[in-house]
Tab-separated table of C-alpha atoms in Angstrom:
chain	number	residue	atom	x	y	z
A	1	MET	CA	-0.228	-0.064	-0.107
A	2	ARG	CA	2.859	2.507	0.974
A	3	ILE	CA	4.580	1.763	-2.523
A	4	GLY	CA	1.410	2.649	-4.327
A	5	LEU	CA	0.781	5.929	-2.370
A	6	LYS	CA	4.489	6.909	-3.347
A	7	GLN	CA	3.890	6.065	-7.028
A	8	LYS	CA	0.547	8.215	-6.703
A	9	GLN	CA	3.313	11.030	-5.169
A	10	ILE	CA	5.621	10.578	-8.499
A	11	ILE	CA	2.744	10.934	-10.792
A	12	ASP	CA	1.721	14.328	-8.840
A	13	ILE	CA	5.163	15.344	-9.197
A	14	SER	CA	5.294	14.943	-12.883
A	15	LYS	CA	2.107	16.767	-13.513
A	16	LYS	CA	3.475	19.643	-11.207
A	17	ILE	CA	6.660	19.944	-13.140
A	18	ILE	CA	4.828	19.867	-16.290
A	19	THR	CA	2.515	22.889	-15.009
A	20	ASN	CA	5.589	24.768	-13.953
A	21	ASP	CA	7.275	24.465	-17.326
A	22	LYS	CA	4.737	26.285	-19.162
A	23	PHE	CA	6.427	28.388	-21.864
A	24	ASN	CA	3.925	31.497	-22.178
A	25	GLU	CA	1.231	33.404	-21.051
A	26	ASN	CA	-1.448	31.175	-22.776
A	27	LYS	CA	0.064	28.285	-20.766
A	28	ASN	CA	0.477	26.208	-23.756
A	29	ASP	CA	3.525	23.985	-23.219
A	30	LYS	CA	6.185	23.247	-25.741
A	31	VAL	CA	7.758	19.699	-25.946
A	32	SER	CA	10.784	19.356	-23.857
A	33	ALA	CA	13.075	16.473	-23.118
A	34	LEU	CA	13.059	17.636	-19.208
A	35	THR	CA	9.146	16.413	-19.135
A	36	TYR	CA	9.672	13.142	-21.446
A	37	PHE	CA	9.585	10.938	-18.336
A	38	ALA	CA	10.607	7.296	-19.272
A	39	LEU	CA	11.215	5.652	-16.185
A	40	TRP	CA	12.706	2.587	-17.834
A	41	GLY	CA	15.952	4.413	-18.738
A	42	THR	CA	18.690	7.159	-17.436
A	43	THR	CA	16.594	9.831	-19.282
A	44	PRO	CA	16.771	13.501	-18.158
A	45	GLY	CA	13.373	13.616	-17.413
A	46	PHE	CA	13.486	10.424	-15.074
A	47	GLU	CA	16.642	11.809	-13.288
A	48	ARG	CA	14.537	14.890	-12.888
A	49	ILE	CA	11.584	13.267	-11.014
A	50	LYS	CA	14.082	11.571	-8.810
A	51	PHE	CA	15.855	15.050	-8.105
A	52	LYS	CA	12.258	16.339	-7.232
A	53	LEU	CA	11.506	13.210	-4.876
A	54	TYR	CA	15.112	12.629	-3.388
A	55	GLY	CA	16.556	16.185	-3.018
A	56	LEU	CA	20.303	17.200	-3.751
A	57	LYS	CA	21.589	13.536	-3.188
A	58	SER	CA	20.231	13.016	-6.893
A	59	PHE	CA	21.530	16.353	-8.481
A	60	ILE	CA	24.617	15.090	-9.652
A	61	ARG	CA	22.583	12.009	-11.637
A	62	PHE	CA	20.290	14.414	-13.146
A	63	SER	CA	23.204	16.828	-13.975
A	64	LEU	CA	25.293	14.096	-15.734
A	65	SER	CA	21.707	12.727	-17.433
A	66	VAL	CA	21.447	16.411	-18.722
A	67	LEU	CA	24.929	16.817	-19.819
A	68	LYS	CA	25.504	13.317	-21.805
A	69	ASP	CA	21.884	14.144	-23.555
A	70	ILE	CA	23.300	17.479	-24.630
A	71	ILE	CA	26.515	15.782	-25.889
A	72	GLY	CA	24.448	13.572	-28.197
A	73	ILE	CA	23.382	16.350	-30.326
A	74	ALA	CA	27.027	16.208	-31.784
A	75	TYR	CA	26.127	13.095	-33.683
A	76	LEU	CA	22.860	14.523	-34.866
A	77	GLU	CA	24.061	17.228	-37.494
A	78	LYS	CA	22.057	15.690	-40.298
A	79	ILE	CA	19.598	13.097	-41.484
A	80	GLU	CA	19.806	10.663	-44.377
A	81	ILE	CA	16.764	10.484	-46.648
A	82	ILE	CA	16.240	7.558	-48.629
A	83	LYS	CA	13.200	7.472	-51.049
A	84	ASN	CA	12.536	6.257	-54.511
A	85	LYS	CA	13.488	8.446	-57.005
A	86	ASN	CA	9.842	8.961	-58.256
A	87	PHE	CA	8.269	9.586	-54.945
A	88	LYS	CA	5.520	11.926	-55.326
A	89	ALA	CA	4.154	13.335	-51.829
A	90	LYS	CA	0.720	14.148	-53.163
A	91	ASN	CA	-0.041	10.617	-53.958
A	92	PHE	CA	-0.811	9.892	-50.101
A	93	LYS	CA	-3.238	11.173	-47.345
A	94	LYS	CA	-2.145	9.158	-44.746
A	95	ILE	CA	1.025	8.648	-42.695
A	96	ILE	CA	2.495	6.247	-40.428
A	97	LEU	CA	5.420	7.310	-38.283
A	98	SER	CA	7.568	4.035	-37.185
A	99	ARG	CA	10.843	2.346	-36.917
A	100	SER	CA	12.499	0.089	-38.678
A	101	MET	CA	15.617	-2.190	-38.984
A	102	ILE	CA	16.882	-4.365	-41.937
A	103	SER	CA	15.236	-7.424	-40.319
A	104	ASN	CA	11.780	-5.683	-40.771
A	105	PHE	CA	11.810	-6.039	-44.617
A	106	ASP	CA	10.866	-8.999	-46.296
A	107	LYS	CA	13.005	-10.804	-49.303
A	108	ASN	CA	11.587	-8.206	-51.826
A	109	ASP	CA	12.293	-5.339	-49.429
A	110	ASN	CA	8.893	-4.726	-48.446
A	111	TYR	CA	8.539	-3.011	-45.183
A	112	VAL	CA	6.744	-5.201	-42.623
A	113	ASP	CA	5.811	-3.058	-39.510
A	114	ARG	CA	6.391	-4.973	-36.245
A	115	TYR	CA	3.634	-2.689	-34.377
A	116	PHE	CA	0.844	-2.564	-36.725
A	117	LEU	CA	1.628	-6.040	-38.319
A	118	ILE	CA	1.185	-4.622	-41.854
A	119	ASN	CA	3.090	-4.881	-44.845
A	120	SER	CA	3.612	-1.848	-47.039
A	121	LYS	CA	2.866	-3.541	-50.293
A	122	ASN	CA	-0.575	-4.176	-49.375
A	123	GLU	CA	-0.804	-0.421	-48.105
A	124	GLN	CA	-0.171	1.584	-51.236
A	125	ASN	CA	-2.160	4.813	-50.235
A	126	THR	CA	-0.201	4.741	-46.891
A	127	LEU	CA	3.124	6.738	-46.690
A	128	PHE	CA	5.493	4.877	-44.400
A	129	LEU	CA	7.846	7.500	-42.662
A	130	LEU	CA	10.478	5.420	-40.956
A	131	LEU	CA	13.181	6.196	-38.547
A	132	HIS	CA	15.756	3.376	-39.667
A	133	SER	CA	18.441	2.590	-36.630
A	134	ASP	CA	20.607	-0.194	-38.705
A	135	LYS	CA	23.450	0.549	-40.789
A	136	LYS	CA	22.057	-2.192	-43.441
A	137	LYS	CA	19.295	-0.974	-45.394
A	138	PRO	CA	17.065	-2.564	-48.097
A	139	LYS	CA	18.122	-2.790	-51.737
A	140	LYS	CA	14.915	-1.361	-53.164
A	141	ILE	CA	12.855	1.392	-52.155
A	142	SER	CA	9.273	1.334	-52.975
A	143	ASN	CA	7.299	4.441	-53.757
A	144	ASN	CA	5.287	4.458	-50.380
A	145	LEU	CA	8.661	4.183	-48.073
A	146	ILE	CA	10.768	6.828	-46.924
A	147	LEU	CA	13.965	6.029	-44.674
A	148	LEU	CA	15.325	8.734	-42.265
A	149	SER	CA	18.428	7.599	-41.141
A	150	LEU	CA	19.966	9.369	-38.234
A	151	ASP	CA	23.798	9.925	-38.972
A	152	LYS	CA	25.281	8.815	-35.747
A	153	LYS	CA	28.519	7.649	-37.159
A	154	ASN	CA	30.537	10.883	-36.759
A	155	ILE	CA	30.767	13.262	-33.683
A	156	ASN	CA	30.894	16.798	-34.803
A	157	LEU	CA	31.812	19.152	-32.149
A	158	PHE	CA	31.823	22.384	-34.371
A	159	PHE	CA	28.343	21.889	-35.230
A	160	LEU	CA	27.475	21.368	-31.533
A	161	ILE	CA	28.935	24.405	-30.481
A	162	LYS	CA	27.200	26.249	-33.128
A	163	TYR	CA	23.751	24.410	-32.350
A	164	LEU	CA	24.378	25.207	-28.770
A	165	LEU	CA	24.873	29.132	-29.355
A	166	LYS	CA	21.997	29.387	-31.460
A	167	LYS	CA	19.911	27.741	-28.459
A	168	ILE	CA	21.488	30.092	-25.983
A	169	LYS	CA	20.397	33.173	-28.197
A	170	ASN	CA	16.704	31.685	-28.797
A	171	SER	CA	16.277	31.061	-25.196
A	172	ARG	CA	17.165	34.659	-24.512
A	173	PHE	CA	20.111	33.548	-22.268
A	174	SER	CA	17.745	32.042	-19.581
A	175	ILE	CA	19.452	28.902	-18.519
A	176	LYS	CA	15.885	27.394	-17.766
A	177	GLU	CA	14.637	28.029	-21.086
A	178	PHE	CA	17.684	26.935	-22.730
A	179	LEU	CA	17.880	23.459	-21.075
A	180	LYS	CA	14.079	22.943	-21.959
A	181	GLN	CA	14.899	22.847	-25.547
A	182	THR	CA	18.600	22.056	-25.657
A	183	SER	CA	18.490	18.035	-25.901
A	184	SER	CA	19.328	15.116	-28.488
A	185	PHE	CA	15.540	14.164	-28.179
A	186	ILE	CA	14.531	17.650	-29.540
A	187	ARG	CA	17.185	17.593	-32.188
A	188	THR	CA	15.794	14.306	-33.685
A	189	GLY	CA	12.358	16.153	-33.898
A	190	GLU	CA	13.724	19.269	-35.340
A	191	LEU	CA	15.313	16.980	-38.266
A	192	ILE	CA	11.997	14.893	-38.847
A	193	ASN	CA	10.107	18.359	-38.739
A	194	ASN	CA	12.692	19.810	-41.272
A	195	PHE	CA	12.330	16.876	-43.713
A	196	LEU	CA	8.240	17.056	-43.691
A	197	ASN	CA	7.996	20.913	-44.101
A	198	LYS	CA	10.387	20.497	-47.059
A	199	GLU	CA	9.218	17.199	-48.669
A	200	ILE	CA	5.522	16.892	-47.319
A	201	GLU	CA	2.468	19.120	-48.216
A	202	LEU	CA	0.669	18.469	-44.669
A	203	LYS	CA	-2.149	20.706	-45.540
A	204	THR	CA	-3.003	17.345	-48.038
A	205	ILE	CA	-2.774	14.684	-45.003
A	206	ASP	CA	-5.692	13.718	-43.448
A	207	PHE	CA	-4.090	11.313	-40.589
A	208	ILE	CA	-0.763	10.512	-38.947
A	209	LEU	CA	-0.274	7.400	-36.956
A	210	THR	CA	2.424	6.241	-34.904
A	211	PRO	CA	3.385	3.355	-32.359
A	212	TYR	CA	3.339	6.098	-29.646
A	213	GLU	CA	5.343	6.279	-26.446
A	214	GLY	CA	5.164	9.935	-25.440
A	215	GLN	CA	8.677	10.402	-27.129
A	216	PRO	CA	9.457	14.341	-27.745
A	217	TYR	CA	9.764	13.535	-31.765
A	218	GLU	CA	6.402	12.285	-31.729
A	219	ASN	CA	4.830	15.369	-30.184
A	220	MET	CA	6.954	17.700	-32.202
A	221	VAL	CA	5.743	15.793	-35.469
A	222	PHE	CA	2.067	16.004	-33.974
A	223	ASN	CA	2.667	19.594	-32.937
A	224	GLU	CA	4.021	20.651	-36.361
A	225	ALA	CA	1.232	18.994	-38.455
A	226	LYS	CA	-1.717	20.478	-36.501
A	227	LYS	CA	-0.118	23.963	-37.153
A	228	LYS	CA	0.035	23.690	-40.735
A	229	ASN	CA	-3.374	21.391	-40.914
A	230	LYS	CA	-5.907	21.996	-38.423
A	231	ARG	CA	-8.256	19.271	-39.712
A	232	LEU	CA	-5.530	16.643	-39.549
A	233	ILE	CA	-6.169	13.923	-37.400
A	234	THR	CA	-3.345	12.625	-35.225
A	235	ALA	CA	-3.206	8.948	-33.480
A	236	GLY	CA	-1.182	7.007	-31.445
A	237	TYR	CA	-0.972	3.645	-30.445
A	238	ASP	CA	0.111	2.331	-27.148
A	239	HIS	CA	1.690	-0.999	-28.432
A	240	SER	CA	3.016	-2.405	-25.118
A	241	ALA	CA	1.433	-3.722	-22.165
A	242	PRO	CA	1.450	-0.418	-19.387
A	243	HIS	CA	4.756	0.321	-17.372
A	244	SER	CA	3.942	0.181	-13.639
A	245	ILE	CA	3.896	4.213	-13.642
A	246	PRO	CA	3.253	5.447	-17.567
A	247	VAL	CA	3.748	8.971	-16.863
A	248	HIS	CA	5.391	9.255	-20.302
A	249	LEU	CA	1.895	9.380	-21.459
A	250	ILE	CA	0.551	12.255	-19.575
A	251	HIS	CA	-1.810	14.124	-21.821
A	252	ARG	CA	-0.422	17.355	-23.104
A	253	ASN	CA	-1.792	20.036	-25.352
A	254	PHE	CA	0.202	18.169	-28.384
A	255	SER	CA	-0.757	14.851	-27.416
A	256	PRO	CA	-2.656	12.967	-30.158
A	257	ASP	CA	-6.277	13.312	-31.151
A	258	LEU	CA	-6.613	9.870	-30.642
A	259	LEU	CA	-4.631	7.055	-28.344
A	260	PHE	CA	-5.455	3.214	-29.043
A	261	LEU	CA	-5.293	0.978	-26.206
A	262	ASN	CA	-5.523	-2.607	-25.533
A	263	GLY	CA	-6.875	-2.830	-22.182
A	264	SER	CA	-9.535	-1.487	-20.110
A	265	SER	CA	-7.030	-0.972	-17.015
A	266	GLN	CA	-5.245	1.172	-19.249
A	267	ILE	CA	-8.173	3.287	-20.050
A	268	ARG	CA	-9.025	3.742	-16.412
A	269	PHE	CA	-5.311	4.845	-15.846
A	270	LEU	CA	-4.951	7.397	-18.311
A	271	SER	CA	-8.427	8.914	-17.658
A	272	LYS	CA	-8.045	9.231	-13.710
A	273	PHE	CA	-4.330	9.676	-13.372
A	274	LEU	CA	-3.044	11.284	-16.721
A	275	LYS	CA	-5.559	13.924	-17.643
A	276	TRP	CA	-6.719	12.396	-20.696
A	277	PRO	CA	-10.352	12.671	-21.779
A	278	LYS	CA	-12.168	9.746	-22.275
A	279	LYS	CA	-13.507	10.500	-25.859
A	280	LYS	CA	-9.741	10.522	-26.854
A	281	LEU	CA	-9.261	7.028	-25.825
A	282	ARG	CA	-10.075	3.887	-28.129
A	283	LEU	CA	-10.156	0.229	-26.556
A	284	VAL	CA	-9.211	-1.987	-29.174
A	285	PRO	CA	-7.760	-5.549	-29.910
A	286	SER	CA	-4.167	-5.836	-29.573
A	287	LEU	CA	-1.935	-5.760	-32.869
A	288	ARG	CA	1.031	-6.807	-31.232
A	289	TYR	CA	-0.275	-9.643	-29.031
A	290	SER	CA	-2.581	-12.196	-30.605
A	291	ASN	CA	-4.286	-15.437	-29.446
A	292	LYS	CA	-1.847	-17.333	-31.389
A	293	MET	CA	1.306	-15.825	-30.155
A	294	LYS	CA	4.460	-18.193	-29.935
A	295	GLN	CA	6.369	-16.691	-27.472
A	296	LYS	CA	7.165	-18.440	-24.255
A	297	PHE	CA	7.344	-17.076	-20.780
A	298	ASN	CA	7.336	-20.149	-18.476
A	299	ASP	CA	10.268	-21.364	-16.747
A	300	GLN	CA	12.449	-18.196	-18.008
A	301	VAL	CA	14.151	-15.497	-16.311
A	302	PHE	CA	14.048	-12.297	-18.510
A	303	LEU	CA	16.621	-9.793	-18.275
A	304	PRO	CA	16.220	-5.917	-18.819
A	305	TYR	CA	17.832	-3.293	-21.034
A	306	GLU	CA	20.014	-1.678	-18.419
A	307	ILE	CA	21.395	-3.509	-15.035
A	308	PHE	CA	21.713	-1.922	-11.909
A	309	ASN	CA	22.147	-3.313	-8.288
A	310	GLU	CA	23.358	-6.750	-9.697
A	311	LYS	CA	24.245	-8.021	-5.756
A	312	ASN	CA	20.607	-7.230	-4.807
A	313	ILE	CA	19.251	-9.094	-8.058
A	314	ILE	CA	21.491	-12.198	-7.063
A	315	LYS	CA	20.450	-12.102	-3.341
A	316	ASP	CA	16.669	-11.790	-4.184
A	317	PHE	CA	16.976	-14.430	-6.795
A	318	LYS	CA	18.451	-17.066	-4.278
A	319	LYS	CA	15.629	-16.389	-1.857
A	320	ILE	CA	13.069	-16.925	-4.549
A	321	ILE	CA	14.419	-20.243	-6.178
A	322	SER	CA	14.676	-21.573	-2.645
A	323	ASN	CA	11.460	-20.581	-1.000
A	324	TYR	CA	8.843	-19.297	-4.250
A	325	TYR	CA	9.907	-21.162	-7.096
A	326	ASN	CA	7.942	-24.338	-7.342
A	327	ASN	CA	8.967	-25.878	-10.706
A	328	ASP	CA	11.456	-28.155	-12.018
A	329	LEU	CA	14.689	-26.077	-12.074
A	330	ARG	CA	16.339	-28.591	-14.893
A	331	TYR	CA	14.025	-26.217	-17.368
A	332	LEU	CA	14.395	-22.809	-16.123
A	333	LYS	CA	16.214	-20.683	-18.287
A	334	ILE	CA	17.842	-17.349	-18.497
A	335	LYS	CA	16.767	-15.060	-21.303
A	336	ASN	CA	18.726	-11.994	-22.152
A	337	HIS	CA	17.367	-8.754	-23.666
A	338	PRO	CA	17.171	-8.982	-27.314
A	339	LEU	CA	19.234	-5.598	-27.615
A	340	MET	CA	21.935	-6.701	-25.197
A	341	THR	CA	23.220	-9.779	-26.555
A	342	ASN	CA	26.870	-8.091	-26.635
A	343	SER	CA	26.594	-6.739	-23.286
A	344	LYS	CA	29.642	-7.960	-21.063
A	345	LYS	CA	27.348	-7.007	-18.079
A	346	HIS	CA	24.438	-8.827	-19.163
A	347	LYS	CA	26.630	-12.251	-20.044
A	348	GLN	CA	28.166	-11.721	-16.531
A	349	LEU	CA	24.670	-11.516	-14.757
A	350	ILE	CA	23.374	-14.576	-16.880
A	351	LEU	CA	26.329	-16.699	-15.637
A	352	LYS	CA	25.723	-15.869	-11.999
A	353	LEU	CA	22.227	-16.625	-12.115
A	354	GLU	CA	23.029	-19.766	-13.789
A	355	SER	CA	25.199	-20.730	-11.152
A	356	VAL	CA	22.583	-20.065	-8.564
A	357	ILE	CA	20.141	-22.375	-10.575
A	358	LYS	CA	22.871	-25.139	-10.188
A	359	SER	CA	23.320	-24.936	-6.629
A	360	PHE	CA	19.886	-25.462	-6.061
A	361	LYS	CA	19.274	-28.475	-8.640
A	362	ASN	CA	19.718	-31.271	-6.000
A	363	ASN	CA	17.128	-29.780	-3.641
A	364	ARG	CA	13.633	-31.322	-3.686
A	365	ILE	CA	11.324	-28.905	-5.026
A	366	LYS	CA	7.592	-28.905	-4.393
A	367	LYS	CA	5.872	-29.494	-7.650
A	368	ASP	CA	3.472	-27.050	-8.838
A	369	LYS	CA	1.354	-27.302	-11.925
A	370	LYS	CA	1.160	-23.787	-12.629
A	371	LYS	CA	3.995	-22.391	-14.720
A	372	THR	CA	6.293	-19.272	-13.532
A	373	ALA	CA	8.006	-16.648	-15.291
A	374	ILE	CA	10.585	-14.429	-13.394
A	375	PHE	CA	11.077	-10.723	-14.578
A	376	ILE	CA	14.065	-8.492	-13.473
A	377	GLY	CA	13.880	-4.592	-13.639
A	378	PRO	CA	11.480	-2.263	-15.451
A	379	THR	CA	9.249	-4.438	-17.525
A	380	THR	CA	5.872	-4.744	-19.325
A	381	ALA	CA	6.083	-8.426	-20.305
A	382	ALA	CA	5.076	-9.256	-16.879
A	383	ILE	CA	1.978	-7.991	-17.840
A	384	VAL	CA	1.689	-10.168	-20.920
A	385	ALA	CA	2.905	-13.272	-18.889
A	386	LEU	CA	-0.023	-12.667	-16.600
A	387	GLU	CA	-2.640	-12.286	-19.389
A	388	LYS	CA	-1.017	-15.815	-20.546
A	389	ASN	CA	-2.246	-17.348	-17.215
A	390	LEU	CA	1.318	-17.831	-15.729
A	391	ARG	CA	2.331	-16.941	-12.059
A	392	VAL	CA	4.724	-14.183	-12.058
A	393	ILE	CA	7.490	-13.140	-9.991
A	394	HIS	CA	9.282	-9.749	-10.172
A	395	ILE	CA	12.552	-8.872	-8.825
A	396	CYS	CA	13.308	-5.020	-8.943
A	397	PHE	CA	15.737	-2.433	-8.640
A	398	ASP	CA	14.052	-0.367	-7.313
A	399	PRO	CA	10.469	-1.297	-6.179
A	400	LEU	CA	9.123	2.504	-6.149
A	401	PHE	CA	9.534	2.713	-9.828
A	402	ASP	CA	9.511	-0.900	-11.019
A	403	SER	CA	7.041	-2.400	-9.471
A	404	TYR	CA	3.116	-2.632	-10.122
A	405	SER	CA	0.498	-1.677	-7.077
A	406	GLN	CA	-2.609	-2.607	-6.715
A	407	ARG	CA	-3.622	0.953	-5.885
A	408	LEU	CA	-2.818	2.149	-9.130
A	409	TRP	CA	-3.929	-1.142	-11.158
A	410	PRO	CA	-6.697	-2.761	-9.085
A	411	ASN	CA	-7.050	-5.203	-11.366
A	412	LEU	CA	-3.624	-6.947	-9.919
A	413	LYS	CA	-3.054	-8.745	-6.569
A	414	VAL	CA	0.702	-7.858	-5.648
A	415	SER	CA	2.267	-9.783	-2.537
A	416	GLN	CA	5.650	-8.433	-1.513
A	417	ILE	CA	7.589	-11.646	-0.776
A	418	THR	CA	11.432	-9.685	-0.261
A	419	LYS	CA	12.714	-6.522	-0.040
A	420	ASN	CA	12.946	-6.092	-3.743
A	421	SER	CA	10.260	-8.804	-5.037
A	422	PHE	CA	6.766	-9.394	-5.594
A	423	ILE	CA	4.241	-11.986	-6.860
A	424	TYR	CA	1.406	-10.857	-9.276
A	425	LYS	CA	-1.539	-12.642	-9.842
A	426	LEU	CA	-4.473	-11.090	-12.149
A	427	ASN	CA	-8.131	-10.718	-10.901
A	428	LYS	CA	-9.852	-10.697	-14.039
A	429	ARG	CA	-8.357	-11.678	-17.541
A	430	ASN	CA	-7.866	-9.459	-20.706
A	431	SER	CA	-8.379	-6.342	-18.369
A	432	PHE	CA	-4.711	-5.362	-19.681
A	433	ILE	CA	-4.486	-7.112	-23.137
A	434	ASN	CA	-7.452	-7.512	-24.989
A	435	PHE	CA	-5.730	-10.314	-27.514
A	436	SER	CA	-6.665	-10.244	-31.205
A	437	ASN	CA	-8.114	-13.162	-33.492
A	438	SER	CA	-8.140	-11.728	-36.718
A	439	LYS	CA	-5.344	-10.656	-39.318
A	440	THR	CA	-7.872	-7.856	-40.458
A	441	CYS	CA	-7.512	-6.255	-37.063
A	442	TYR	CA	-5.543	-2.851	-38.471
A	443	LYS	CA	-8.031	-2.564	-41.269
A	444	LYS	CA	-11.088	-2.753	-38.818
A	445	TYR	CA	-9.953	-0.822	-35.677
A	446	TYR	CA	-7.070	1.184	-36.621
A	447	GLU	CA	-7.963	3.066	-39.821
A	448	VAL	CA	-9.720	6.401	-39.064
A	449	LYS	CA	-11.647	7.572	-42.086
A	450	LYS	CA	-12.582	11.292	-42.368
C-alpha cells in the first residue's frame, strides 16, 4: 500500500513539473526532453523526477544525464533521406511514422511493420516514414517508403558549438529555457520536422499514426502537423502492455487526438491519473499480441535493458529459487534482452544466475502445475505473462519505480515476498490486453476515416 501511495506521488510530481514548465502566457507547453518521463532508462526526465523526490543527493545524476543528452546532439548534425526517385508526396493522405531495422524488410524489400503487423505492399495509399536504426538498408525502396537514417557515425563538435550558441540566443540567455529545448531528443524531432516541411505538403494529409511512446519527436511531429493542418487527425497506438507508472503518457496540449489502447485497465489509468479525456481513448484489440502468439514465458528469467544493483538481484533470486519457485529447475532458462546480446554486463549476470540455479538443482522442489515466469527490472512483459495465465515473480532494482501496485492497478493482486520482489496475480483476464483473433484487425479498428 505504501508503494502505491509513493507512486501516486510520482504521478503528482510529474504533472506539477509540467505545469511549472509552461512556456508562455497562454499556458501552452512546448515539447521538452525535461518533461519526457521515461522511467525505464536514465533519461533527463526520469532523473529530474528523482531529483524532485530525493533532493540534492540525486542532483549529480540529474546533471550528468542532462550533460550526456546535450553531448549526444553532436552526432545529429543531419539526417540521411532514402527514398524512391519517383516519389510523389501528393499520392498520399495518410502517414505512418514508425521505426525500422533491416530485419523488418522481407525478401522483396517490402516493409513489415512490427507494431501494426501490416506489409507496405498492401498499403499503397499510406506513406511509411521510418526512423531507420540499422547500418544495413534495403536495396529497393518502394514509392510509399521513406527511410530517415540518423547519422550517428561521426561526432561533430563544431556543429554542437554552433547549435548550442543558437539555442542560447533563442532562449534569451535563460538557463531554464535553454535546458528545456536543448536535447538530442529535441534535435531528432527538429530533423524530422525539417524533412516534413520540405518534402511533404501537410495540408493535404488527413491522418498521422505512430506507435506512441510519448517521445519528444512524436509530439513535435504532431504539434507541427496540427499547425499546418488543423483538420488533420493525429493518433497514437500504445503498443506495449502498460508500464508500472506510465507518466511518459501524461496528456498535453500536443498529445494525439486519439490514443489506441489494448486494455480497460489502461483506459481507467490514463483518464483517472494522466488527464486524458475519455473521448480521446479507444479500446481496441491488440495488434502486437494475438491469441496465437508463440512467445514462451514459463520457466524463464527475463533480463532488462539496463542492469543496476546486481548484488541485490542475485540475493533476491536465491531467496526466490529456494522459497517461492516451485517448478522443475532443470527447465529454468535465463533470457537476455534482445538488444543486449553483446553486453558483457548482461553476460556476467547470466552466468551468476545460472550458477545459483545449479546450486539448488539437487534440492527437492515442491511441484506446482502452474508455470512461473521471473522478470528483472522495469518491464511490461510481466503483464503479458499474467494475461497468459502464468504466475509472475518480479525482481525490482527499485520497487518504487519498477513494481506494479494494486492501488494504481486494481485488477492486480500484489504480494511482496522479499525487499525487492513481488508475486503478481490477475483478478480479471483480458483487463490489460485484449488479444486479437483476426488478421484484419488493423483495417477494422485502427484506420480512421474522415
